[in-house]
Amino acid sequence: MLNRRNFLTAAVGVAAAGGLAACAKEDGGSNGSSSGGSKAITLGFAQVGSESGWRTANTDSVKAAAKEAGFKLQFSDAQQKPENQISAIRSFIAQKVDVIAFSPVVVTGWDAVLKEAQAAKIPVVLTDRSVDSDESLFVTLVGSDFTDEGRRAAKILEKVLEKAGHKGKVKIAQLEGTTGAAPAIERAKGFKEVMDAEHKDDWEIVASQTGDFTRAGGKQVMQAFLQSNPDIDVLFAHNDDMGLGAIQAIEAAGKKPGKDILIVTVDGVKDGFIAMSEGKINAIVECNPLLGPQLMEAVKKVHAGEKVERWIKTEESDFMQDQAKDALPTRKY
Ligand code: GYE
């Protein structure tokens, strides 16, 4: 995974990867027509699935931006299964696409297939989620800093607790994303970092389990949490969808989401903002899914053998409940 510490080492990899992209170009890598003019870039994109509102917005953004850029897009939906993504990438290699982009479901298990892409001289661009593999195996990552999102969630929770006038111990339940996925690992890590540094004596995570980033998962796990820990003060959900599922479970248990249990989520999709404007979510840490334009820009450069940054990040904000109503009409996803 990328972090500031290994950024320099990563920068060295860029030169090599840039050379690789240039090779792919010279080889004529594309399977497009032989009309002689500039051929459309063929991009193979292996998406995670359709587990959340965030993912739907991300898929729409990728498809629209590829069209806008004039690329031929080979799109595959892995239904949250890494093995489906591996098959999709192998098929992109067999088709000799120009560039492969993918959002890895989990961080591990990619070395073999990434080496196959490298051997075929097809550059790989990661988007949204990162991998644990050697950084020479991909050119860049277009996506958010999930560790920072976890930190931001903890910092905004301080404000939420203050606003609610909560004093003393804070019992926190955490709904984790898909086990082994970069956003699940890193959001938990960032949150814990702030908690350990600043709230060691008053905050405690009393329950933490995966809800697989889905609404159904969030509802089911929250039901179990409420049974084993009826005195939860706070829910930190790694995405809005799990938070929305949990809200149903909280209401079914006769409690008021946003009051009896304070809720902080990540993403900022429209349904999350609606729940926040209804007082059911207290704060949202935004994670921008509209990565399409930046991704296509990176793909274009990589294909042309130009240098790109190792990590292309997006602008994000945090929202408290009292900002929800004003922000809702201008939300783009
Ligand atoms: O937060 C969640 C989605 O990888 C950032 O995946 C993405 C996460 C997002 O399912 O809603």
Coordinates of C-alpha atoms and ligand atoms in Angstrom, one line a residue:
M1 CA 0.0 0.0 0.0
L2 CA 1.1 3.5 -0.6
N3 CA 2.0 5.8 2.2
R4 CA 4.1 8.9 2.7
R5 CA 7.0 6.9 4.0
N6 CA 7.5 4.8 0.8
F7 CA 6.6 7.6 -1.6
L8 CA 10.3 8.1 -2.5
T9 CA 10.9 4.5 -3.3
A10 CA 7.7 4.5 -5.3
A11 CA 8.9 7.5 -7.3
V12 CA 11.8 5.4 -8.6
G13 CA 9.4 2.8 -9.9
V14 CA 7.7 5.5 -12.0
A15 CA 10.6 5.7 -14.4
A16 CA 10.6 2.0 -15.0
A17 CA 6.8 1.9 -15.4
G18 CA 6.9 4.8 -17.7
G19 CA 9.4 2.9 -19.9
L20 CA 7.1 0.0 -19.8
A21 CA 4.1 2.1 -21.0
A22 CA 6.3 3.5 -23.8
C23 CA 7.1 -0.1 -24.9
A24 CA 3.5 -1.0 -25.0
K25 CA 2.9 1.9 -27.3
E26 CA 5.7 1.1 -29.7
D27 CA 4.4 -2.5 -29.9
G28 CA 1.2 -1.0 -31.1
G29 CA -0.3 -2.7 -28.0
S30 CA -3.9 -1.8 -29.1
N31 CA -6.1 -4.2 -30.9
G32 CA -7.9 -1.3 -32.7
S33 CA -8.2 -0.7 -36.4
S34 CA -5.2 -0.2 -38.7
S35 CA -6.5 3.1 -40.1
G36 CA -3.1 4.7 -39.4
G37 CA -4.4 7.8 -37.5
S38 CA -4.4 8.0 -33.7
K39 CA -6.0 4.8 -32.5
A40 CA -8.5 4.8 -29.7
I41 CA -7.0 3.6 -26.5
T42 CA -8.5 0.3 -25.3
L43 CA -8.9 0.3 -21.5
G44 CA -9.7 -2.9 -19.6
F45 CA -11.4 -2.0 -16.3
A46 CA -12.1 -4.5 -13.6
Q47 CA -14.6 -3.1 -11.1
V48 CA -15.2 -4.4 -7.6
G49 CA -19.0 -4.9 -7.9
S50 CA -22.1 -3.0 -7.1
E51 CA -22.1 -3.2 -3.3
S52 CA -22.9 0.4 -2.5
G53 CA -24.2 3.8 -3.7
W54 CA -20.5 4.9 -3.8
R55 CA -19.7 2.1 -6.2
T56 CA -22.6 2.9 -8.5
A57 CA -21.5 6.5 -8.7
N58 CA -17.9 5.4 -9.4
T59 CA -18.9 3.0 -12.2
D60 CA -21.0 5.8 -13.8
S61 CA -18.1 8.2 -13.6
V62 CA -15.6 5.7 -15.1
K63 CA -18.0 4.9 -18.0
A64 CA -18.9 8.5 -18.7
A65 CA -15.2 9.7 -18.6
A66 CA -14.0 6.8 -20.8
K67 CA -16.7 7.8 -23.4
E68 CA -15.7 11.4 -23.1
A69 CA -12.1 10.6 -23.7
G70 CA -12.9 8.5 -26.7
F71 CA -11.6 5.2 -25.2
K72 CA -12.8 1.7 -26.0
L73 CA -13.8 0.5 -22.6
Q74 CA -13.9 -3.2 -21.7
F75 CA -15.8 -3.2 -18.4
S76 CA -16.0 -6.1 -16.0
D77 CA -18.0 -6.4 -12.7
A78 CA -16.3 -8.8 -10.2
Q79 CA -19.3 -9.0 -7.8
Q80 CA -16.9 -8.5 -4.9
K81 CA -14.9 -11.6 -5.8
P82 CA -11.1 -11.2 -6.3
E83 CA -11.0 -14.4 -8.3
N84 CA -13.4 -12.8 -10.8
Q85 CA -11.1 -9.8 -11.1
I86 CA -8.1 -12.0 -11.7
S87 CA -10.0 -13.8 -14.6
A88 CA -11.1 -10.4 -16.0
I89 CA -7.5 -9.1 -15.9
R90 CA -6.2 -12.3 -17.6
S91 CA -8.8 -11.8 -20.3
F92 CA -7.7 -8.2 -20.8
I93 CA -4.1 -9.4 -21.2
A94 CA -5.3 -12.0 -23.8
Q95 CA -7.2 -9.3 -25.7
K96 CA -4.0 -7.2 -25.6
V97 CA -5.8 -4.1 -24.3
D98 CA -3.6 -1.0 -24.1
V99 CA -4.0 -0.3 -20.4
I100 CA -5.5 -2.2 -17.5
A101 CA -7.2 -0.3 -14.6
F102 CA -8.8 -1.9 -11.6
S103 CA -10.0 -1.4 -8.1
P104 CA -8.8 -4.4 -6.2
V105 CA -11.5 -5.9 -3.9
V106 CA -8.8 -6.8 -1.3
V107 CA -5.1 -5.9 -0.9
T108 CA -3.6 -9.3 -1.3
G109 CA -3.2 -11.9 -4.0
W110 CA -2.3 -9.9 -7.0
D111 CA 1.4 -10.6 -7.6
A112 CA 1.0 -13.4 -10.2
V113 CA -1.5 -11.6 -12.4
L114 CA 0.3 -8.3 -12.2
K115 CA 3.5 -10.0 -13.2
E116 CA 1.6 -11.5 -16.2
A117 CA 0.5 -8.0 -17.2
Q118 CA 4.0 -6.7 -16.9
A119 CA 5.4 -9.6 -19.0
A120 CA 2.8 -8.7 -21.6
K121 CA 4.0 -5.0 -21.4
I122 CA 0.5 -3.8 -20.5
P123 CA 0.7 -1.0 -17.8
V124 CA -1.6 -1.3 -14.8
V125 CA -3.3 1.7 -13.1
L126 CA -4.9 1.1 -9.8
T127 CA -8.0 3.1 -8.9
D128 CA -9.9 3.6 -5.7
R129 CA -8.3 0.7 -3.7
S130 CA -4.6 -0.3 -3.4
V131 CA -2.7 -3.6 -3.2
D132 CA 0.1 -5.0 -1.1
S133 CA 2.1 -6.0 -4.1
D134 CA 5.5 -4.7 -5.1
E135 CA 5.1 -1.1 -6.4
S136 CA 7.0 -1.9 -9.6
L137 CA 3.9 -3.9 -10.7
F138 CA 1.6 -0.9 -11.1
V139 CA 2.2 2.7 -12.4
T140 CA 0.0 4.8 -10.2
L141 CA -3.0 4.8 -7.8
V142 CA -5.9 7.2 -8.5
G143 CA -7.9 7.4 -5.3
S144 CA -8.4 8.6 -1.7
D145 CA -6.3 8.5 1.4
F146 CA -8.4 6.1 3.5
T147 CA -6.1 6.3 6.6
D148 CA -6.8 10.0 6.6
E149 CA -10.5 9.4 6.2
G150 CA -10.3 7.3 9.4
R151 CA -8.5 10.1 11.2
R152 CA -11.0 12.6 10.0
A153 CA -13.9 10.4 11.2
A154 CA -12.4 10.4 14.7
K155 CA -11.8 14.1 14.7
I156 CA -15.4 14.8 13.5
L157 CA -16.7 12.4 16.2
E158 CA -15.1 14.8 18.8
K159 CA -17.3 17.6 17.4
V160 CA -20.4 15.3 17.3
L161 CA -19.9 14.3 21.0
E162 CA -19.4 17.9 22.0
K163 CA -22.5 19.0 20.1
A164 CA -24.6 16.2 21.7
G165 CA -23.2 17.2 25.1
H166 CA -22.0 13.7 25.7
K167 CA -19.8 13.4 28.8
G168 CA -17.6 10.6 30.1
K169 CA -17.0 7.2 28.5
V170 CA -17.8 6.6 24.9
K171 CA -18.7 3.1 23.8
I172 CA -18.1 2.8 20.1
A173 CA -19.4 0.1 17.6
Q174 CA -17.5 -0.1 14.3
L175 CA -19.0 -1.5 11.1
E176 CA -16.0 -2.4 9.0
G177 CA -15.9 -2.6 5.2
T178 CA -15.0 -5.8 3.3
T179 CA -12.4 -7.8 5.2
G180 CA -9.0 -7.3 3.6
A181 CA -10.0 -4.3 1.5
A182 CA -7.8 -1.2 1.6
P183 CA -10.6 1.2 2.8
A184 CA -11.6 -1.2 5.6
I185 CA -8.0 -1.7 6.8
E186 CA -7.0 1.9 6.5
R187 CA -10.2 3.6 7.9
A188 CA -10.0 1.4 11.0
K189 CA -6.3 2.2 11.3
G190 CA -6.7 6.0 11.0
F191 CA -9.6 6.1 13.5
K192 CA -7.7 4.0 16.0
E193 CA -4.6 6.1 15.6
V194 CA -6.5 9.3 16.8
M195 CA -8.3 7.3 19.4
D196 CA -5.1 5.8 20.9
A197 CA -3.3 9.1 20.8
E198 CA -6.1 11.4 22.2
H199 CA -8.9 9.4 23.7
K200 CA -7.2 6.4 25.4
D201 CA -9.1 6.8 28.6
D202 CA -12.5 7.7 27.4
W203 CA -13.2 6.0 24.0
E204 CA -13.5 2.3 23.6
I205 CA -14.4 0.2 20.6
V206 CA -16.8 -2.4 22.2
A207 CA -17.8 -4.2 19.0
S208 CA -16.2 -4.3 15.5
Q209 CA -17.2 -6.5 12.6
T210 CA -17.5 -6.4 8.9
G211 CA -20.8 -5.6 7.1
D212 CA -19.1 -6.0 3.7
F213 CA -19.9 -2.4 2.7
T214 CA -23.6 -3.3 2.1
R215 CA -26.8 -2.1 3.5
A216 CA -28.0 -5.6 4.3
G217 CA -24.7 -6.4 6.0
G218 CA -24.9 -3.2 8.1
K219 CA -28.4 -4.0 9.2
Q220 CA -27.6 -7.6 10.2
V221 CA -24.4 -6.8 12.1
M222 CA -26.0 -3.9 13.9
Q223 CA -28.8 -6.1 15.1
A224 CA -26.3 -8.4 16.6
F225 CA -24.3 -5.5 18.1
L226 CA -27.4 -4.2 19.8
Q227 CA -28.1 -7.5 21.4
S228 CA -24.6 -8.0 22.7
N229 CA -24.0 -4.3 23.6
P230 CA -27.3 -2.5 24.4
D231 CA -25.4 0.5 25.7
I232 CA -23.6 1.6 22.5
D233 CA -23.1 5.4 22.4
V234 CA -21.6 5.7 18.9
L235 CA -21.6 3.9 15.6
F236 CA -18.7 4.4 13.2
A237 CA -19.6 2.8 9.9
H238 CA -16.9 2.6 7.2
N239 CA -19.5 3.6 4.6
D240 CA -23.0 5.2 4.3
D241 CA -24.7 2.1 3.1
M242 CA -23.8 0.1 6.2
G243 CA -24.8 3.1 8.3
L244 CA -28.2 3.2 6.5
G245 CA -28.7 -0.5 7.2
A246 CA -27.7 0.0 10.8
I247 CA -30.3 2.8 11.1
Q248 CA -33.0 0.3 10.3
A249 CA -31.8 -2.0 13.0
I250 CA -31.5 0.8 15.5
E251 CA -35.1 2.0 14.8
A252 CA -36.4 -1.6 15.0
A253 CA -34.8 -1.9 18.4
G254 CA -36.8 1.2 19.5
K255 CA -33.9 3.6 19.6
K256 CA -33.4 6.9 17.9
P257 CA -30.4 7.0 15.4
G258 CA -28.5 10.3 15.6
K259 CA -29.7 10.8 19.2
D260 CA -29.6 7.6 21.3
I261 CA -26.8 6.4 19.1
L262 CA -24.6 9.0 17.4
I263 CA -23.5 8.0 13.9
V264 CA -20.5 8.9 11.8
T265 CA -20.1 7.4 8.3
V266 CA -17.8 7.7 5.3
D267 CA -18.7 8.4 1.6
G268 CA -21.3 11.1 1.4
V269 CA -23.7 9.6 -1.1
K270 CA -27.1 11.2 -1.6
D271 CA -28.9 8.7 0.6
G272 CA -26.4 9.3 3.4
F273 CA -27.0 13.1 3.1
I274 CA -30.8 12.5 3.2
A275 CA -30.5 10.5 6.4
M276 CA -28.2 13.2 7.8
S277 CA -30.7 16.0 6.9
E278 CA -33.3 13.9 8.8
G279 CA -31.1 13.9 11.8
K280 CA -30.3 10.2 11.7
I281 CA -26.6 10.5 10.8
N282 CA -24.5 13.1 12.8
A283 CA -21.5 13.5 10.5
I284 CA -20.1 12.3 7.2
V285 CA -16.5 12.1 6.0
E286 CA -16.6 12.5 2.3
C287 CA -14.9 10.0 0.0
N288 CA -15.2 11.1 -3.6
P289 CA -16.2 8.3 -6.1
L290 CA -16.1 10.6 -9.2
L291 CA -12.6 9.3 -10.2
G292 CA -13.4 8.8 -13.9
P293 CA -11.9 12.1 -15.3
Q294 CA -8.6 11.8 -13.3
L295 CA -8.4 8.1 -14.1
M296 CA -8.7 8.7 -17.9
E297 CA -6.2 11.5 -17.7
A298 CA -3.7 9.2 -16.0
V299 CA -4.4 6.4 -18.5
K300 CA -3.8 8.8 -21.4
K301 CA -0.4 9.8 -19.9
V302 CA 0.6 6.3 -19.1
H303 CA -0.2 5.1 -22.6
A304 CA 1.9 8.0 -24.0
G305 CA 4.8 7.0 -21.8
E306 CA 4.6 10.2 -19.8
K307 CA 5.4 10.5 -16.2
V308 CA 2.6 10.4 -13.7
E309 CA 2.5 10.8 -9.9
R310 CA 2.5 7.6 -7.9
W311 CA -0.6 8.6 -6.1
I312 CA -3.2 10.9 -7.6
K313 CA -5.6 12.0 -4.9
T314 CA -9.0 13.8 -4.8
E315 CA -10.4 16.7 -2.9
E316 CA -12.7 15.8 -0.1
S317 CA -14.6 17.5 2.7
D318 CA -16.3 16.6 6.0
F319 CA -19.9 17.5 6.8
M320 CA -21.7 18.0 10.1
Q321 CA -25.5 17.4 10.4
D322 CA -26.3 21.1 10.3
Q323 CA -24.7 21.5 6.9
A324 CA -26.7 18.6 5.3
K325 CA -29.8 20.5 4.2
D326 CA -27.8 23.2 2.4
A327 CA -25.4 20.7 0.8
L328 CA -28.0 18.2 -0.3
P329 CA -29.2 20.0 -3.5
T330 CA -25.7 20.3 -4.9
R331 CA -24.5 16.7 -4.2
K332 CA -23.4 15.1 -7.4
Y333 CA -23.7 11.5 -6.4
Ligands
GYE1 O1 -16.3 3.7 0.7 C1 -17.6 1.9 -0.2 C2 -17.4 1.0 -1.4 O2 -13.5 1.5 -2.0 C3 -13.7 3.7 -1.3 O3 -16.1 0.9 -1.4 C4 -14.4 2.5 -1.7 C5 -15.4 1.9 -0.8 C6 -16.5 2.9 -0.4 O4 -18.2 -0.1 -1.3 O5 -18.9 2.5 -0.1

